[in-house]
mmCIF file with all atom_site columns, C-alpha atoms in Angstrom:
data_model
loop_
_atom_site.group_PDB
_atom_site.id
_atom_site.type_symbol
_atom_site.label_atom_id
_atom_site.label_alt_id
_atom_site.label_comp_id
_atom_site.label_asym_id
_atom_site.label_entity_id
_atom_site.label_seq_id
_atom_site.pdbx_PDB_ins_code
_atom_site.Cartn_x
_atom_site.Cartn_y
_atom_site.Cartn_z
_atom_site.occupancy
_atom_site.B_iso_or_equiv
_atom_site.pdbx_formal_charge
_atom_site.auth_seq_id
_atom_site.auth_comp_id
_atom_site.auth_asym_id
_atom_site.auth_atom_id
_atom_site.pdbx_PDB_model_num
ATOM 1   C CA . GLN A 1 1   ? 0.000   0.000  0.000   1.00 0.00 ? 1   GLN A CA 1
ATOM 2   C CA . VAL A 1 2   ? 1.010   3.613  -0.411  1.00 0.00 ? 2   VAL A CA 1
ATOM 3   C CA . GLN A 1 3   ? 3.383   4.950  2.240   1.00 0.00 ? 3   GLN A CA 1
ATOM 4   C CA . LEU A 1 4   ? 4.640   8.490  2.803   1.00 0.00 ? 4   LEU A CA 1
ATOM 5   C CA . GLN A 1 5   ? 7.849   9.585  4.508   1.00 0.00 ? 5   GLN A CA 1
ATOM 6   C CA . GLU A 1 6   ? 8.795   13.139 5.431   1.00 0.00 ? 6   GLU A CA 1
ATOM 7   C CA . SER A 1 7   ? 12.440  14.203 5.427   1.00 0.00 ? 7   SER A CA 1
ATOM 8   C CA . GLY A 1 8   ? 14.379  17.371 6.058   1.00 0.00 ? 8   GLY A CA 1
ATOM 9   C CA . PRO A 1 9   ? 16.308  19.316 8.705   1.00 0.00 ? 9   PRO A CA 1
ATOM 10  C CA . GLY A 1 10  ? 14.991  19.019 12.232  1.00 0.00 ? 10  GLY A CA 1
ATOM 11  C CA . LEU A 1 11  ? 16.390  22.389 13.239  1.00 0.00 ? 11  LEU A CA 1
ATOM 12  C CA . VAL A 1 12  ? 15.984  25.656 11.365  1.00 0.00 ? 12  VAL A CA 1
ATOM 13  C CA . LYS A 1 13  ? 17.204  29.101 12.414  1.00 0.00 ? 13  LYS A CA 1
ATOM 14  C CA . PRO A 1 14  ? 14.780  32.022 12.784  1.00 0.00 ? 14  PRO A CA 1
ATOM 15  C CA . SER A 1 15  ? 14.257  34.020 9.571   1.00 0.00 ? 15  SER A CA 1
ATOM 16  C CA . GLU A 1 16  ? 15.524  31.134 7.425   1.00 0.00 ? 16  GLU A CA 1
ATOM 17  C CA . THR A 1 17  ? 13.540  28.814 5.148   1.00 0.00 ? 17  THR A CA 1
ATOM 18  C CA . LEU A 1 18  ? 12.153  25.475 6.285   1.00 0.00 ? 18  LEU A CA 1
ATOM 19  C CA . SER A 1 19  ? 12.391  22.825 3.559   1.00 0.00 ? 19  SER A CA 1
ATOM 20  C CA . LEU A 1 20  ? 10.770  19.398 3.721   1.00 0.00 ? 20  LEU A CA 1
ATOM 21  C CA . THR A 1 21  ? 10.288  16.593 1.220   1.00 0.00 ? 21  THR A CA 1
ATOM 22  C CA . CYS A 1 22  ? 7.699   13.837 1.238   1.00 0.00 ? 22  CYS A CA 1
ATOM 23  C CA . THR A 1 23  ? 8.623   10.627 -0.577  1.00 0.00 ? 23  THR A CA 1
ATOM 24  C CA . VAL A 1 24  ? 5.787   8.443  -1.807  1.00 0.00 ? 24  VAL A CA 1
ATOM 25  C CA . SER A 1 25  ? 6.355   4.693  -2.083  1.00 0.00 ? 25  SER A CA 1
ATOM 26  C CA . GLY A 1 26  ? 4.117   1.796  -3.064  1.00 0.00 ? 26  GLY A CA 1
ATOM 27  C CA . GLY A 1 27  ? 2.231   3.794  -5.672  1.00 0.00 ? 27  GLY A CA 1
ATOM 28  C CA . SER A 1 28  ? 2.431   6.599  -8.189  1.00 0.00 ? 28  SER A CA 1
ATOM 29  C CA . ILE A 1 29  ? 2.308   10.228 -7.187  1.00 0.00 ? 29  ILE A CA 1
ATOM 30  C CA . SER A 1 30  ? 0.477   11.074 -10.404 1.00 0.00 ? 30  SER A CA 1
ATOM 31  C CA . SER A 1 31  ? -3.187  12.122 -10.572 1.00 0.00 ? 31  SER A CA 1
ATOM 32  C CA . TYR A 1 32  ? -3.572  12.864 -6.889  1.00 0.00 ? 32  TYR A CA 1
ATOM 33  C CA . TYR A 1 33  ? -3.609  15.869 -4.591  1.00 0.00 ? 33  TYR A CA 1
ATOM 34  C CA . TRP A 1 34  ? -0.926  15.910 -1.895  1.00 0.00 ? 34  TRP A CA 1
ATOM 35  C CA . SER A 1 35  ? -1.152  17.931 1.301   1.00 0.00 ? 35  SER A CA 1
ATOM 36  C CA . TRP A 1 36  ? 0.959   19.295 4.126   1.00 0.00 ? 36  TRP A CA 1
ATOM 37  C CA . ILE A 1 37  ? -0.366  19.639 7.674   1.00 0.00 ? 37  ILE A CA 1
ATOM 38  C CA . ARG A 1 38  ? 1.398   20.705 10.853  1.00 0.00 ? 38  ARG A CA 1
ATOM 39  C CA . GLN A 1 39  ? 0.776   20.319 14.578  1.00 0.00 ? 39  GLN A CA 1
ATOM 40  C CA . PRO A 1 40  ? 2.517   22.362 17.311  1.00 0.00 ? 40  PRO A CA 1
ATOM 41  C CA . ALA A 1 41  ? 3.159   20.394 20.474  1.00 0.00 ? 41  ALA A CA 1
ATOM 42  C CA . GLY A 1 42  ? -0.029  19.891 22.450  1.00 0.00 ? 42  GLY A CA 1
ATOM 43  C CA . LYS A 1 43  ? -2.158  21.725 19.900  1.00 0.00 ? 43  LYS A CA 1
ATOM 44  C CA . GLY A 1 44  ? -4.493  20.971 17.026  1.00 0.00 ? 44  GLY A CA 1
ATOM 45  C CA . LEU A 1 45  ? -3.863  20.326 13.367  1.00 0.00 ? 45  LEU A CA 1
ATOM 46  C CA . GLU A 1 46  ? -3.295  23.153 10.897  1.00 0.00 ? 46  GLU A CA 1
ATOM 47  C CA . TRP A 1 47  ? -3.635  22.669 7.131   1.00 0.00 ? 47  TRP A CA 1
ATOM 48  C CA . ILE A 1 48  ? -0.734  24.262 5.278   1.00 0.00 ? 48  ILE A CA 1
ATOM 49  C CA . GLY A 1 49  ? -1.783  23.592 1.702   1.00 0.00 ? 49  GLY A CA 1
ATOM 50  C CA . ARG A 1 50  ? -2.134  21.130 -1.144  1.00 0.00 ? 50  ARG A CA 1
ATOM 51  C CA . ILE A 1 51  ? -0.640  20.521 -4.564  1.00 0.00 ? 51  ILE A CA 1
ATOM 52  C CA . TYR A 1 52  ? -1.919  18.527 -7.522  1.00 0.00 ? 52  TYR A CA 1
ATOM 53  C CA . THR A 1 53  ? 0.524   16.624 -9.670  1.00 0.00 ? 53  THR A CA 1
ATOM 54  C CA . SER A 1 54  ? -0.033  19.209 -12.406 1.00 0.00 ? 54  SER A CA 1
ATOM 55  C CA . GLY A 1 55  ? 1.515   21.750 -10.041 1.00 0.00 ? 55  GLY A CA 1
ATOM 56  C CA . SER A 1 56  ? -1.705  23.540 -9.148  1.00 0.00 ? 56  SER A CA 1
ATOM 57  C CA . THR A 1 57  ? -1.680  24.704 -5.518  1.00 0.00 ? 57  THR A CA 1
ATOM 58  C CA . ASN A 1 58  ? -3.923  26.007 -2.735  1.00 0.00 ? 58  ASN A CA 1
ATOM 59  C CA . TYR A 1 59  ? -2.461  27.444 0.438   1.00 0.00 ? 59  TYR A CA 1
ATOM 60  C CA . ASN A 1 60  ? -3.766  28.360 3.875   1.00 0.00 ? 60  ASN A CA 1
ATOM 61  C CA . PRO A 1 61  ? -4.470  32.114 3.717   1.00 0.00 ? 61  PRO A CA 1
ATOM 62  C CA . SER A 1 62  ? -2.634  32.652 6.992   1.00 0.00 ? 62  SER A CA 1
ATOM 63  C CA . LEU A 1 63  ? 0.583   31.154 5.555   1.00 0.00 ? 63  LEU A CA 1
ATOM 64  C CA . LYS A 1 64  ? 0.173   31.907 1.861   1.00 0.00 ? 64  LYS A CA 1
ATOM 65  C CA . SER A 1 65  ? 2.791   34.656 1.681   1.00 0.00 ? 65  SER A CA 1
ATOM 66  C CA . ARG A 1 66  ? 5.488   32.335 3.025   1.00 0.00 ? 66  ARG A CA 1
ATOM 67  C CA . VAL A 1 67  ? 4.603   28.922 1.514   1.00 0.00 ? 67  VAL A CA 1
ATOM 68  C CA . THR A 1 68  ? 5.754   27.294 -1.702  1.00 0.00 ? 68  THR A CA 1
ATOM 69  C CA . MET A 1 69  ? 4.911   23.723 -2.674  1.00 0.00 ? 69  MET A CA 1
ATOM 70  C CA . SER A 1 70  ? 6.306   21.741 -5.585  1.00 0.00 ? 70  SER A CA 1
ATOM 71  C CA . VAL A 1 71  ? 6.099   18.230 -6.985  1.00 0.00 ? 71  VAL A CA 1
ATOM 72  C CA . ASP A 1 72  ? 8.685   16.034 -8.732  1.00 0.00 ? 72  ASP A CA 1
ATOM 73  C CA . THR A 1 73  ? 6.870   13.178 -10.422 1.00 0.00 ? 73  THR A CA 1
ATOM 74  C CA . SER A 1 74  ? 10.125  11.603 -11.647 1.00 0.00 ? 74  SER A CA 1
ATOM 75  C CA . LYS A 1 75  ? 11.198  11.086 -8.033  1.00 0.00 ? 75  LYS A CA 1
ATOM 76  C CA . ASN A 1 76  ? 7.699   10.425 -6.645  1.00 0.00 ? 76  ASN A CA 1
ATOM 77  C CA . GLN A 1 77  ? 8.231   13.324 -4.244  1.00 0.00 ? 77  GLN A CA 1
ATOM 78  C CA . PHE A 1 78  ? 6.595   16.582 -3.293  1.00 0.00 ? 78  PHE A CA 1
ATOM 79  C CA . SER A 1 79  ? 8.056   19.380 -1.230  1.00 0.00 ? 79  SER A CA 1
ATOM 80  C CA . LEU A 1 80  ? 7.271   22.224 1.136   1.00 0.00 ? 80  LEU A CA 1
ATOM 81  C CA . LYS A 1 81  ? 9.160   25.465 1.643   1.00 0.00 ? 81  LYS A CA 1
ATOM 82  C CA . LEU A 1 82  ? 8.186   27.890 4.413   1.00 0.00 ? 82  LEU A CA 1
ATOM 83  C CA . SER A 1 83  ? 10.161  31.114 4.482   1.00 0.00 ? 83  SER A CA 1
ATOM 84  C CA . SER A 1 84  ? 10.975  33.595 7.246   1.00 0.00 ? 84  SER A CA 1
ATOM 85  C CA . VAL A 1 85  ? 10.282  31.098 9.999   1.00 0.00 ? 85  VAL A CA 1
ATOM 86  C CA . THR A 1 86  ? 9.856   32.021 13.650  1.00 0.00 ? 86  THR A CA 1
ATOM 87  C CA . ALA A 1 87  ? 9.454   30.000 16.833  1.00 0.00 ? 87  ALA A CA 1
ATOM 88  C CA . ALA A 1 88  ? 5.725   29.847 16.083  1.00 0.00 ? 88  ALA A CA 1
ATOM 89  C CA . ASP A 1 89  ? 6.516   27.557 13.152  1.00 0.00 ? 89  ASP A CA 1
ATOM 90  C CA . THR A 1 90  ? 7.930   24.881 15.462  1.00 0.00 ? 90  THR A CA 1
ATOM 91  C CA . ALA A 1 91  ? 5.721   21.831 14.959  1.00 0.00 ? 91  ALA A CA 1
ATOM 92  C CA . VAL A 1 92  ? 5.454   18.280 13.723  1.00 0.00 ? 92  VAL A CA 1
ATOM 93  C CA . TYR A 1 93  ? 4.965   18.476 9.974   1.00 0.00 ? 93  TYR A CA 1
ATOM 94  C CA . TYR A 1 94  ? 2.931   15.780 8.225   1.00 0.00 ? 94  TYR A CA 1
ATOM 95  C CA . CYS A 1 95  ? 2.427   15.006 4.569   1.00 0.00 ? 95  CYS A CA 1
ATOM 96  C CA . ALA A 1 96  ? -0.677  13.193 3.356   1.00 0.00 ? 96  ALA A CA 1
ATOM 97  C CA . ARG A 1 97  ? -2.317  12.052 0.147   1.00 0.00 ? 97  ARG A CA 1
ATOM 98  C CA . GLY A 1 98  ? -5.491  13.833 -0.856  1.00 0.00 ? 98  GLY A CA 1
ATOM 99  C CA . ASP A 1 99  ? -7.137  17.230 -0.821  1.00 0.00 ? 99  ASP A CA 1
ATOM 100 C CA . VAL A 1 100 ? -10.025 16.814 1.610   1.00 0.00 ? 100 VAL A CA 1
ATOM 101 C CA . LEU A 1 101 ? -9.940  13.056 2.202   1.00 0.00 ? 101 LEU A CA 1
ATOM 102 C CA . LEU A 1 102 ? -6.458  12.782 3.696   1.00 0.00 ? 102 LEU A CA 1
ATOM 103 C CA . ALA A 1 103 ? -5.182  9.230  3.690   1.00 0.00 ? 103 ALA A CA 1
ATOM 104 C CA . PRO A 1 104 ? -2.637  7.917  4.229   1.00 0.00 ? 104 PRO A CA 1
ATOM 105 C CA . TRP A 1 105 ? -0.425  10.195 6.300   1.00 0.00 ? 105 TRP A CA 1
ATOM 106 C CA . GLY A 1 106 ? 3.301   10.147 6.831   1.00 0.00 ? 106 GLY A CA 1
ATOM 107 C CA . GLN A 1 107 ? 4.607   9.540  10.333  1.00 0.00 ? 107 GLN A CA 1
ATOM 108 C CA . GLY A 1 108 ? 5.503   13.203 10.742  1.00 0.00 ? 108 GLY A CA 1
ATOM 109 C CA . THR A 1 109 ? 8.766   15.026 11.333  1.00 0.00 ? 109 THR A CA 1
ATOM 110 C CA . LEU A 1 110 ? 9.515   17.493 14.114  1.00 0.00 ? 110 LEU A CA 1
ATOM 111 C CA . VAL A 1 111 ? 10.927  20.815 12.982  1.00 0.00 ? 111 VAL A CA 1
ATOM 112 C CA . THR A 1 112 ? 12.239  23.156 15.650  1.00 0.00 ? 112 THR A CA 1
ATOM 113 C CA . VAL A 1 113 ? 12.937  26.810 14.916  1.00 0.00 ? 113 VAL A CA 1
ATOM 114 C CA . SER A 1 114 ? 15.723  28.020 17.152  1.00 0.00 ? 114 SER A CA 1
ATOM 115 C CA . SER A 1 115 ? 19.050  29.782 16.925  1.00 0.00 ? 115 SER A CA 1
ATOM 116 C CA . GLN B 2 1   ? -6.904  29.622 13.237  1.00 0.00 ? 1   GLN B CA 1
ATOM 117 C CA . SER B 2 2   ? -9.432  26.795 13.708  1.00 0.00 ? 2   SER B CA 1
ATOM 118 C CA . VAL B 2 3   ? -12.932 27.774 12.650  1.00 0.00 ? 3   VAL B CA 1
ATOM 119 C CA . LEU B 2 4   ? -14.429 24.431 13.628  1.00 0.00 ? 4   LEU B CA 1
ATOM 120 C CA . THR B 2 5   ? -15.142 24.202 17.360  1.00 0.00 ? 5   THR B CA 1
ATOM 121 C CA . GLN B 2 6   ? -14.936 20.963 19.323  1.00 0.00 ? 6   GLN B CA 1
ATOM 122 C CA . PRO B 2 7   ? -15.109 20.328 23.068  1.00 0.00 ? 7   PRO B CA 1
ATOM 123 C CA . PRO B 2 8   ? -11.582 19.925 24.460  1.00 0.00 ? 8   PRO B CA 1
ATOM 124 C CA . SER B 2 9   ? -12.385 16.642 26.152  1.00 0.00 ? 9   SER B CA 1
ATOM 125 C CA . ALA B 2 10  ? -14.891 13.828 26.451  1.00 0.00 ? 10  ALA B CA 1
ATOM 126 C CA . SER B 2 11  ? -14.863 10.652 28.490  1.00 0.00 ? 11  SER B CA 1
ATOM 127 C CA . GLY B 2 12  ? -16.720 7.471  29.237  1.00 0.00 ? 12  GLY B CA 1
ATOM 128 C CA . THR B 2 13  ? -16.394 4.057  30.762  1.00 0.00 ? 13  THR B CA 1
ATOM 129 C CA . PRO B 2 14  ? -15.876 0.928  28.680  1.00 0.00 ? 14  PRO B CA 1
ATOM 130 C CA . GLY B 2 15  ? -19.026 0.014  26.797  1.00 0.00 ? 15  GLY B CA 1
ATOM 131 C CA . GLN B 2 16  ? -20.545 3.482  26.984  1.00 0.00 ? 16  GLN B CA 1
ATOM 132 C CA . ARG B 2 17  ? -21.447 5.736  24.070  1.00 0.00 ? 17  ARG B CA 1
ATOM 133 C CA . VAL B 2 18  ? -19.525 8.979  23.640  1.00 0.00 ? 18  VAL B CA 1
ATOM 134 C CA . THR B 2 19  ? -20.465 11.780 21.262  1.00 0.00 ? 19  THR B CA 1
ATOM 135 C CA . ILE B 2 20  ? -18.186 14.586 20.042  1.00 0.00 ? 20  ILE B CA 1
ATOM 136 C CA . SER B 2 21  ? -19.574 17.721 18.436  1.00 0.00 ? 21  SER B CA 1
ATOM 137 C CA . CYS B 2 22  ? -18.009 19.871 15.722  1.00 0.00 ? 22  CYS B CA 1
ATOM 138 C CA . SER B 2 23  ? -19.517 23.296 15.141  1.00 0.00 ? 23  SER B CA 1
ATOM 139 C CA . GLY B 2 24  ? -18.822 25.339 12.023  1.00 0.00 ? 24  GLY B CA 1
ATOM 140 C CA . SER B 2 25  ? -20.546 27.734 9.672   1.00 0.00 ? 25  SER B CA 1
ATOM 141 C CA . SER B 2 26  ? -22.357 27.937 6.353   1.00 0.00 ? 26  SER B CA 1
ATOM 142 C CA . SER B 2 27  ? -19.065 28.272 4.452   1.00 0.00 ? 27  SER B CA 1
ATOM 143 C CA . ASN B 2 28  ? -17.609 25.002 5.733   1.00 0.00 ? 28  ASN B CA 1
ATOM 144 C CA . ILE B 2 29  ? -19.770 22.325 7.361   1.00 0.00 ? 29  ILE B CA 1
ATOM 145 C CA . GLY B 2 30  ? -22.932 23.940 6.034   1.00 0.00 ? 30  GLY B CA 1
ATOM 146 C CA . SER B 2 31  ? -21.892 23.441 2.412   1.00 0.00 ? 31  SER B CA 1
ATOM 147 C CA . ASN B 2 32  ? -19.248 20.706 2.367   1.00 0.00 ? 32  ASN B CA 1
ATOM 148 C CA . TYR B 2 33  ? -18.542 17.206 3.592   1.00 0.00 ? 33  TYR B CA 1
ATOM 149 C CA . VAL B 2 34  ? -17.134 16.604 7.067   1.00 0.00 ? 34  VAL B CA 1
ATOM 150 C CA . TYR B 2 35  ? -14.161 14.349 7.763   1.00 0.00 ? 35  TYR B CA 1
ATOM 151 C CA . TRP B 2 36  ? -12.991 12.886 11.077  1.00 0.00 ? 36  TRP B CA 1
ATOM 152 C CA . TYR B 2 37  ? -9.474  11.814 11.982  1.00 0.00 ? 37  TYR B CA 1
ATOM 153 C CA . GLN B 2 38  ? -8.324  9.717  14.926  1.00 0.00 ? 38  GLN B CA 1
ATOM 154 C CA . GLN B 2 39  ? -4.892  10.404 16.412  1.00 0.00 ? 39  GLN B CA 1
ATOM 155 C CA . LEU B 2 40  ? -3.644  7.771  18.838  1.00 0.00 ? 40  LEU B CA 1
ATOM 156 C CA . PRO B 2 41  ? -1.004  8.947  21.343  1.00 0.00 ? 41  PRO B CA 1
ATOM 157 C CA . GLY B 2 42  ? 2.322   9.658  19.667  1.00 0.00 ? 42  GLY B CA 1
ATOM 158 C CA . THR B 2 43  ? 1.146   8.752  16.182  1.00 0.00 ? 43  THR B CA 1
ATOM 159 C CA . ALA B 2 44  ? 0.005   10.457 12.998  1.00 0.00 ? 44  ALA B CA 1
ATOM 160 C CA . PRO B 2 45  ? -3.705  11.093 12.443  1.00 0.00 ? 45  PRO B CA 1
ATOM 161 C CA . LYS B 2 46  ? -5.695  8.449  10.594  1.00 0.00 ? 46  LYS B CA 1
ATOM 162 C CA . LEU B 2 47  ? -8.865  8.907  8.541   1.00 0.00 ? 47  LEU B CA 1
ATOM 163 C CA . LEU B 2 48  ? -11.836 7.669  10.563  1.00 0.00 ? 48  LEU B CA 1
ATOM 164 C CA . ILE B 2 49  ? -14.933 9.021  8.776   1.00 0.00 ? 49  ILE B CA 1
ATOM 165 C CA . TYR B 2 50  ? -15.261 10.614 5.332   1.00 0.00 ? 50  TYR B CA 1
ATOM 166 C CA . ARG B 2 51  ? -18.103 12.395 3.537   1.00 0.00 ? 51  ARG B CA 1
ATOM 167 C CA . ASN B 2 52  ? -20.019 12.931 6.807   1.00 0.00 ? 52  ASN B CA 1
ATOM 168 C CA . ASN B 2 53  ? -20.784 9.305  7.630   1.00 0.00 ? 53  ASN B CA 1
ATOM 169 C CA . GLN B 2 54  ? -18.710 6.880  5.558   1.00 0.00 ? 54  GLN B CA 1
ATOM 170 C CA . ARG B 2 55  ? -16.198 4.539  7.177   1.00 0.00 ? 55  ARG B CA 1
ATOM 171 C CA . PRO B 2 56  ? -12.996 3.500  5.398   1.00 0.00 ? 56  PRO B CA 1
ATOM 172 C CA . SER B 2 57  ? -12.320 -0.194 5.209   1.00 0.00 ? 57  SER B CA 1
ATOM 173 C CA . GLY B 2 58  ? -11.072 -1.472 8.566   1.00 0.00 ? 58  GLY B CA 1
ATOM 174 C CA . VAL B 2 59  ? -12.796 1.125  10.749  1.00 0.00 ? 59  VAL B CA 1
ATOM 175 C CA . PRO B 2 60  ? -15.176 -0.591 13.185  1.00 0.00 ? 60  PRO B CA 1
ATOM 176 C CA . ASP B 2 61  ? -18.885 0.198  12.895  1.00 0.00 ? 61  ASP B CA 1
ATOM 177 C CA . ARG B 2 62  ? -18.732 1.402  16.496  1.00 0.00 ? 62  ARG B CA 1
ATOM 178 C CA . PHE B 2 63  ? -17.686 4.710  14.943  1.00 0.00 ? 63  PHE B CA 1
ATOM 179 C CA . SER B 2 64  ? -20.384 6.742  13.209  1.00 0.00 ? 64  SER B CA 1
ATOM 180 C CA . GLY B 2 65  ? -20.640 10.257 11.859  1.00 0.00 ? 65  GLY B CA 1
ATOM 181 C CA . SER B 2 66  ? -23.532 12.581 11.182  1.00 0.00 ? 66  SER B CA 1
ATOM 182 C CA . LYS B 2 67  ? -24.127 16.137 10.005  1.00 0.00 ? 67  LYS B CA 1
ATOM 183 C CA . SER B 2 68  ? -26.969 18.584 10.444  1.00 0.00 ? 68  SER B CA 1
ATOM 184 C CA . GLY B 2 69  ? -26.824 22.154 9.189   1.00 0.00 ? 69  GLY B CA 1
ATOM 185 C CA . THR B 2 70  ? -23.570 23.728 10.305  1.00 0.00 ? 70  THR B CA 1
ATOM 186 C CA . SER B 2 71  ? -22.704 21.073 12.888  1.00 0.00 ? 71  SER B CA 1
ATOM 187 C CA . ALA B 2 72  ? -21.433 17.526 12.811  1.00 0.00 ? 72  ALA B CA 1
ATOM 188 C CA . SER B 2 73  ? -21.006 14.760 15.350  1.00 0.00 ? 73  SER B CA 1
ATOM 189 C CA . LEU B 2 74  ? -18.874 11.693 15.857  1.00 0.00 ? 74  LEU B CA 1
ATOM 190 C CA . ALA B 2 75  ? -20.279 8.906  18.005  1.00 0.00 ? 75  ALA B CA 1
ATOM 191 C CA . ILE B 2 76  ? -18.312 6.065  19.514  1.00 0.00 ? 76  ILE B CA 1
ATOM 192 C CA . SER B 2 77  ? -20.489 3.272  20.807  1.00 0.00 ? 77  SER B CA 1
ATOM 193 C CA . GLY B 2 78  ? -19.262 0.381  22.918  1.00 0.00 ? 78  GLY B CA 1
ATOM 194 C CA . LEU B 2 79  ? -16.270 2.460  24.042  1.00 0.00 ? 79  LEU B CA 1
ATOM 195 C CA . ARG B 2 80  ? -13.018 0.514  24.320  1.00 0.00 ? 80  ARG B CA 1
ATOM 196 C CA . SER B 2 81  ? -9.687  1.371  25.923  1.00 0.00 ? 81  SER B CA 1
ATOM 197 C CA . GLU B 2 82  ? -8.021  1.526  22.524  1.00 0.00 ? 82  GLU B CA 1
ATOM 198 C CA . ASP B 2 83  ? -10.351 4.364  21.537  1.00 0.00 ? 83  ASP B CA 1
ATOM 199 C CA . GLU B 2 84  ? -8.479  6.709  23.875  1.00 0.00 ? 84  GLU B CA 1
ATOM 200 C CA . ALA B 2 85  ? -7.144  9.271  21.413  1.00 0.00 ? 85  ALA B CA 1
ATOM 201 C CA . ASP B 2 86  ? -7.532  12.762 19.995  1.00 0.00 ? 86  ASP B CA 1
ATOM 202 C CA . TYR B 2 87  ? -10.284 13.222 17.432  1.00 0.00 ? 87  TYR B CA 1
ATOM 203 C CA . HIS B 2 88  ? -10.258 15.992 14.845  1.00 0.00 ? 88  HIS B CA 1
ATOM 204 C CA . CYS B 2 89  ? -13.071 17.077 12.533  1.00 0.00 ? 89  CYS B CA 1
ATOM 205 C CA . ALA B 2 90  ? -12.319 18.840 9.247   1.00 0.00 ? 90  ALA B CA 1
ATOM 206 C CA . ALA B 2 91  ? -14.049 20.384 6.247   1.00 0.00 ? 91  ALA B CA 1
ATOM 207 C CA . TRP B 2 92  ? -13.331 22.513 3.213   1.00 0.00 ? 92  TRP B CA 1
ATOM 208 C CA . ASP B 2 93  ? -14.171 26.174 3.705   1.00 0.00 ? 93  ASP B CA 1
ATOM 209 C CA . ASP B 2 94  ? -15.595 28.053 0.714   1.00 0.00 ? 94  ASP B CA 1
ATOM 210 C CA . SER B 2 95  ? -14.984 31.536 2.084   1.00 0.00 ? 95  SER B CA 1
ATOM 211 C CA . LEU B 2 96  ? -13.154 34.173 0.008   1.00 0.00 ? 96  LEU B CA 1
ATOM 212 C CA . SER B 2 97  ? -9.868  32.373 0.532   1.00 0.00 ? 97  SER B CA 1
ATOM 213 C CA . ALA B 2 98  ? -10.874 28.726 0.161   1.00 0.00 ? 98  ALA B CA 1
ATOM 214 C CA . PHE B 2 99  ? -8.984  26.389 2.427   1.00 0.00 ? 99  PHE B CA 1
ATOM 215 C CA . TYR B 2 100 ? -9.219  23.183 4.479   1.00 0.00 ? 100 TYR B CA 1
ATOM 216 C CA . VAL B 2 101 ? -9.940  23.711 8.125   1.00 0.00 ? 101 VAL B CA 1
ATOM 217 C CA . PHE B 2 102 ? -9.538  21.405 11.091  1.00 0.00 ? 102 PHE B CA 1
ATOM 218 C CA . GLY B 2 103 ? -11.454 21.462 14.342  1.00 0.00 ? 103 GLY B CA 1
ATOM 219 C CA . THR B 2 104 ? -9.874  22.331 17.665  1.00 0.00 ? 104 THR B CA 1
ATOM 220 C CA . GLY B 2 105 ? -9.603  18.646 18.566  1.00 0.00 ? 105 GLY B CA 1
ATOM 221 C CA . THR B 2 106 ? -11.177 16.528 21.328  1.00 0.00 ? 106 THR B CA 1
ATOM 222 C CA . LYS B 2 107 ? -9.304  14.258 23.698  1.00 0.00 ? 107 LYS B CA 1
ATOM 223 C CA . VAL B 2 108 ? -11.345 11.150 24.489  1.00 0.00 ? 108 VAL B CA 1
ATOM 224 C CA . SER B 2 109 ? -10.476 9.388  27.723  1.00 0.00 ? 109 SER B CA 1
ATOM 225 C CA . VAL B 2 110 ? -11.661 5.933  28.716  1.00 0.00 ? 110 VAL B CA 1
ATOM 226 C CA . LEU B 2 111 ? -12.187 5.878  32.469  1.00 0.00 ? 111 LEU B CA 1
#
């Protein structure tokens, strides 16, 4: 079955850009929406945005000015970039297949913003 | 930024029925499907209910979802210890800046 795995630096300095990649295995990345979600410690889930394999994107209005998503179908990967990070961006970041029906999810990766 | 409101906690004893509410507005729950996700301690969320009341393969029929107007509910009947988890509702929001919104989350405890 399809599995997702997030990867990227676990520590990012304030004002820098957070970059994460989600690798899809067990199935093709093509013809699906792919989403990013984050969860600060002890808090609820926040939708960051979604990308279709054509490259079409939708972002959370509260993050839109800082978010860029991309997809690489040749590598079966999609990526997230979040610029100008602050401590408020510290969270577990999840990738998931889908636009509104999110399944499956990756296991999540903790990103800490600190100098 | 959550625009879907859930009670922070709910609890019950084994075998009881527990219901979790999710309150939204006409731009989200009122005009779109509701989804529910279960997040066991220390793990990633998992799809529990889709399109208001549909269960993915493998989800026990003890879990049921419903929607009425701008609110939705998740019911867990025959509560079991393994149901102790956080539950999150979600829906697409058709406001000026369309986006997917999650609820505030509910922690279910089995006493």
